[in-house]
Coordinates of C-alpha atoms and ligand atoms in Angstrom, one line a residue:
M9 CA 26.6 -5.9 -26.9
K10 CA 23.5 -7.3 -25.4
R11 CA 20.5 -5.4 -26.6
S12 CA 18.6 -3.7 -23.1
P13 CA 16.2 -0.8 -24.8
I14 CA 13.9 1.1 -23.7
G15 CA 9.8 -0.7 -23.5
V16 CA 6.5 1.1 -24.3
F17 CA 4.0 -0.2 -22.9
D18 CA 0.3 0.3 -23.7
S19 CA -3.9 -1.6 -23.4
G20 CA -3.3 -0.8 -27.8
Y21 CA -1.7 1.2 -30.3
G22 CA -2.4 4.7 -28.1
G23 CA 1.1 4.5 -26.4
L24 CA 2.4 4.9 -30.2
T25 CA 1.4 8.2 -30.1
I26 CA 3.5 8.5 -27.3
L27 CA 6.7 5.3 -29.3
K28 CA 7.2 8.0 -32.2
E29 CA 7.9 10.7 -30.5
I30 CA 10.5 9.6 -28.1
R31 CA 12.0 8.2 -31.4
T32 CA 11.7 11.4 -33.0
L33 CA 14.1 12.7 -30.4
L34 CA 15.9 10.4 -29.3
P35 CA 16.3 7.6 -32.6
Q36 CA 19.9 6.5 -31.4
Y37 CA 18.3 4.4 -28.4
D38 CA 16.6 0.8 -28.3
F39 CA 13.5 0.5 -28.2
I40 CA 10.0 -2.7 -27.4
Y41 CA 7.0 -1.6 -27.6
L42 CA 3.7 -3.9 -25.7
G43 CA 1.1 -3.7 -27.3
D44 CA -2.1 -5.3 -24.9
N45 CA -4.3 -5.5 -28.0
A46 CA -5.8 -8.6 -26.5
R47 CA -7.5 -6.9 -24.0
T48 CA -7.8 -3.8 -24.1
P49 CA -9.4 -1.5 -24.0
Y50 CA -8.4 -0.8 -19.9
G51 CA -10.0 2.4 -19.2
P52 CA -13.7 0.4 -18.6
R53 CA -12.5 -2.5 -16.2
S54 CA -11.5 -2.0 -12.5
F55 CA -8.8 -1.0 -10.2
D56 CA -8.0 -4.0 -10.2
T57 CA -8.1 -5.9 -13.2
V58 CA -5.7 -3.4 -14.3
Y59 CA -3.2 -3.3 -11.8
E60 CA -2.7 -6.9 -13.3
Y61 CA -2.4 -6.9 -16.6
T62 CA -0.2 -4.3 -16.6
L63 CA 1.6 -5.8 -13.9
Q64 CA 2.2 -8.3 -16.5
S65 CA 3.0 -6.4 -18.8
V66 CA 5.6 -4.7 -16.9
K67 CA 6.9 -8.4 -15.6
W68 CA 7.3 -9.2 -19.4
L69 CA 9.8 -6.3 -20.8
F70 CA 11.7 -6.8 -17.9
S71 CA 12.2 -10.1 -19.2
Q72 CA 13.1 -8.3 -22.2
N73 CA 15.9 -7.1 -20.7
C74 CA 14.3 -3.6 -20.2
P75 CA 15.6 -1.2 -17.3
L76 CA 12.9 1.6 -17.7
I77 CA 9.9 1.3 -18.5
I78 CA 7.5 3.7 -20.0
L79 CA 3.6 3.1 -19.4
A80 CA 2.4 6.1 -22.6
C81 CA -1.4 4.2 -20.3
N82 CA -2.9 7.0 -18.6
T83 CA -5.7 4.8 -17.7
A84 CA -2.5 2.3 -16.9
S85 CA -0.4 5.1 -15.5
A86 CA -3.5 6.3 -13.2
K87 CA -4.6 2.2 -11.5
A88 CA -1.1 0.9 -11.4
L89 CA 1.4 3.4 -12.6
R90 CA 2.3 4.2 -8.5
T91 CA 1.6 0.7 -6.8
I92 CA 4.5 -0.6 -9.0
Q93 CA 7.0 2.2 -7.9
Q94 CA 5.8 1.8 -3.9
L95 CA 5.4 -2.1 -4.0
Y96 CA 6.6 -3.7 -6.7
L97 CA 9.8 -2.3 -7.3
P98 CA 11.7 -2.2 -4.5
E99 CA 10.9 -5.1 -3.6
F100 CA 11.8 -7.8 -6.6
D101 CA 13.4 -5.5 -9.1
K102 CA 15.1 -2.0 -7.2
E103 CA 18.0 -1.6 -9.8
K104 CA 14.3 -0.9 -12.8
R105 CA 12.3 2.4 -13.5
V106 CA 8.9 2.8 -15.0
L107 CA 7.3 5.9 -15.4
G108 CA 3.8 7.0 -17.0
V109 CA 3.3 10.7 -18.6
I110 CA 0.4 11.6 -16.4
R111 CA 3.4 13.7 -13.8
P112 CA 5.4 14.1 -17.0
T113 CA 1.8 16.0 -18.6
A114 CA 0.9 17.9 -15.5
E115 CA 4.0 19.4 -14.6
I116 CA 3.8 21.1 -18.2
I117 CA -0.2 21.6 -18.9
G118 CA -0.6 25.4 -16.1
N119 CA 1.4 27.1 -19.1
Y120 CA -1.4 26.7 -21.8
S121 CA -4.0 28.2 -19.8
S122 CA -4.7 32.1 -19.1
S123 CA -8.3 31.6 -18.1
K124 CA -6.3 28.7 -15.7
N125 CA -9.1 26.2 -16.7
I126 CA -9.1 23.6 -18.5
G127 CA -10.0 20.6 -19.8
V128 CA -9.4 17.3 -18.4
L129 CA -10.9 14.2 -22.0
G130 CA -10.3 10.3 -19.9
T131 CA -11.6 7.3 -19.9
K132 CA -13.1 6.6 -17.4
G133 CA -9.7 5.6 -15.6
T134 CA -8.7 7.9 -16.4
V135 CA -11.5 10.4 -14.7
K136 CA -12.2 8.4 -11.8
S137 CA -8.8 8.2 -11.4
E138 CA -9.0 11.6 -9.6
S139 CA -4.8 11.4 -10.9
Y140 CA -4.9 14.2 -13.1
L141 CA -7.0 16.7 -11.0
I142 CA -4.0 15.9 -8.0
E143 CA -1.2 16.4 -10.3
I144 CA -1.8 19.2 -11.3
E145 CA -2.9 20.9 -8.4
K146 CA 0.6 20.4 -7.0
S147 CA 2.7 22.0 -10.3
F148 CA 0.0 24.6 -10.4
P149 CA -2.6 25.2 -7.2
G150 CA -5.3 27.8 -7.9
I151 CA -5.8 26.5 -11.3
K152 CA -9.2 24.7 -12.6
V153 CA -9.5 21.6 -14.3
F154 CA -12.6 19.8 -15.3
Q155 CA -13.1 16.2 -16.3
H156 CA -14.6 14.6 -18.6
A157 CA -14.8 10.7 -19.8
C158 CA -15.0 9.9 -23.4
P159 CA -16.2 6.2 -23.0
M160 CA -16.7 6.1 -27.2
W161 CA -13.1 7.0 -28.5
V162 CA -11.5 4.7 -28.1
P163 CA -12.7 1.7 -29.0
L164 CA -13.4 4.3 -32.6
V165 CA -10.0 3.8 -33.1
E166 CA -9.8 1.4 -32.0
N167 CA -12.2 -0.3 -35.1
N168 CA -10.7 1.6 -37.5
E169 CA -13.8 4.3 -37.6
Y170 CA -11.5 7.2 -35.6
N171 CA -13.1 9.1 -39.5
S172 CA -16.2 7.9 -39.6
E173 CA -19.7 10.0 -39.8
G174 CA -19.9 8.0 -36.2
A175 CA -17.2 9.0 -35.0
D176 CA -18.7 12.9 -35.4
F177 CA -21.8 12.2 -33.2
F178 CA -19.1 11.5 -30.8
I179 CA -16.1 13.3 -30.5
K180 CA -19.4 15.9 -30.5
K181 CA -21.3 15.2 -27.5
D182 CA -17.9 14.8 -25.6
L183 CA -16.5 18.7 -26.3
N184 CA -20.2 19.6 -25.5
L185 CA -20.6 18.2 -22.6
L186 CA -17.2 19.5 -21.6
L187 CA -17.5 22.1 -21.5
T188 CA -20.9 22.8 -20.4
K189 CA -18.7 22.4 -17.0
S190 CA -17.1 25.5 -17.4
S191 CA -17.6 28.1 -20.4
E192 CA -13.4 29.2 -19.8
I193 CA -12.1 26.2 -20.4
D194 CA -8.9 27.9 -23.3
A195 CA -6.9 25.0 -22.6
V196 CA -7.6 21.0 -23.6
L197 CA -5.8 18.5 -22.9
L198 CA -6.2 14.7 -24.4
A199 CA -5.0 12.6 -21.6
C200 CA -5.4 9.3 -23.9
T201 CA -2.6 7.9 -25.6
H202 CA -5.4 7.6 -27.9
Y203 CA -7.0 10.5 -28.3
P204 CA -4.5 12.4 -31.3
L205 CA -5.6 9.7 -33.6
L206 CA -9.4 12.2 -33.2
L207 CA -7.2 15.1 -33.6
K208 CA -8.4 16.7 -36.7
K209 CA -12.2 16.4 -35.7
I210 CA -11.2 17.4 -31.8
K211 CA -10.2 20.9 -34.3
K212 CA -13.0 20.8 -35.6
F213 CA -15.7 20.6 -33.0
L214 CA -14.4 22.8 -30.3
P215 CA -13.7 27.2 -30.8
E216 CA -10.8 28.0 -32.1
N217 CA -10.2 29.9 -29.0
I218 CA -9.7 26.8 -27.7
K219 CA -5.9 24.6 -27.2
V220 CA -5.8 21.5 -27.9
I221 CA -2.1 19.0 -26.2
S222 CA -1.8 15.8 -27.5
Q223 CA 0.9 14.0 -24.6
G224 CA 3.5 12.8 -26.8
N225 CA 5.9 15.3 -27.5
I226 CA 5.6 16.0 -23.7
V227 CA 6.5 12.4 -23.0
A228 CA 9.7 12.6 -24.8
R229 CA 10.9 15.3 -23.7
S230 CA 11.2 14.4 -20.0
L231 CA 11.7 11.6 -21.0
Q232 CA 14.9 12.9 -22.1
D233 CA 15.3 15.3 -19.0
Y234 CA 14.8 12.2 -17.2
L235 CA 17.9 10.0 -18.5
T236 CA 19.8 13.4 -19.0
R237 CA 19.8 13.8 -14.8
H238 CA 19.9 9.6 -14.5
P239 CA 23.5 9.0 -16.0
E240 CA 23.5 5.3 -13.9
I241 CA 19.5 4.4 -16.1
D242 CA 21.2 6.3 -19.0
S243 CA 23.9 4.1 -19.2
K244 CA 22.0 0.8 -19.2
C245 CA 19.3 1.7 -21.6
S246 CA 21.4 0.0 -25.2
K247 CA 21.3 2.5 -28.3
N248 CA 21.7 0.7 -31.5
A249 CA 18.6 3.2 -32.6
T250 CA 16.3 -0.5 -33.2
L251 CA 13.1 -1.1 -32.8
E252 CA 10.5 -3.9 -31.6
F253 CA 6.5 -5.0 -31.8
Y254 CA 5.2 -7.1 -29.8
T255 CA 1.2 -7.7 -29.7
T256 CA -0.7 -9.8 -27.2
D257 CA -3.3 -10.2 -29.9
S258 CA -2.4 -10.6 -33.1
P259 CA 0.8 -9.2 -35.2
E260 CA -1.3 -9.4 -39.1
D261 CA -4.4 -7.1 -37.5
F262 CA -1.0 -5.3 -35.8
D263 CA 1.1 -4.3 -38.5
K264 CA -2.6 -3.9 -40.8
H265 CA -4.0 -0.8 -38.0
S266 CA -0.3 0.8 -36.2
E267 CA 0.7 2.7 -39.8
I268 CA -1.9 5.9 -38.5
F269 CA -0.7 6.1 -35.1
F270 CA 3.1 4.9 -35.6
G271 CA 3.3 7.0 -38.9
E272 CA 5.1 3.7 -40.3
K273 CA 5.0 0.0 -41.0
V274 CA 5.7 -1.5 -37.8
N275 CA 6.0 -5.8 -38.6
S276 CA 5.8 -7.5 -35.3
K277 CA 5.3 -10.7 -33.5
H278 CA 2.8 -12.4 -30.8
T279 CA 3.8 -12.6 -28.0
D280 CA 1.6 -13.6 -24.5
L281 CA 1.7 -12.4 -21.1
Ligands
DGL15 N1 -3.9 4.0 -24.3 C1 -5.0 4.3 -23.4 C2 -4.7 5.8 -21.9 O1 -4.3 7.0 -22.4 C3 -6.3 3.4 -23.4 C4 -6.6 3.1 -23.5 C5 -7.9 2.0 -23.0 O2 -8.3 1.6 -22.6 O3 -7.0 1.4 -22.7 O4 -4.9 5.6 -21.5

């Protein structure tokens, strides 16, 4: 039978932190990962550019026979997902599905806060889109959300500086800026799939009473639930437990850096979009 894997997309390596959790929960499925490393970061780019790059990536994953794609990138989910779902799919690919990471996270995040004050850390693009404010308000009206953009964090991670003293400086600075917005924040969401790599340092610089939430497990559970509720999509996803990795940049670099995100060695191939 022809392989029809679930596609997982990110601008670079960050989505591997999501794929890792998805695969742990759904090991029987086939997956194909695409990292647009040649054009990362997406965070500072315009709405139109992120849409164009994301759509190209989605079309490429569809060409690999994916019936379902997860945009494992908050920036792409914030700036491109709705247009893809509402305009592109109904016109060109009615049978296929593209899901993001913002809604599943927003639907659950309120449960982590007793003070009803949540901090959201993301890229400039995610913060500016206000997607989390809008989506959290739908599921948890009355919860206060304080956002802060951390434009240096993705480059620190992508350049393998996530454990350096330089990283300490920017992490401390950004966390302090977030906490000056409200002294009542008791839960901080890492709304960028690169940030879990900085988790140790983030915890070190935050007061102990503040919970830090990564999205991997939340997105994985939400996908599991989606597949149960949509047997017509689930039956299109092949299940031979295979994994493939593609990057728009150098496969050597991708293989070298991806282990820290994915937790195991990967063997990637190059593709142009
Ligand atoms: N990992 C992406 C996210 O979750 C951001 C990386 C980027 O700026 O390209 O937003």
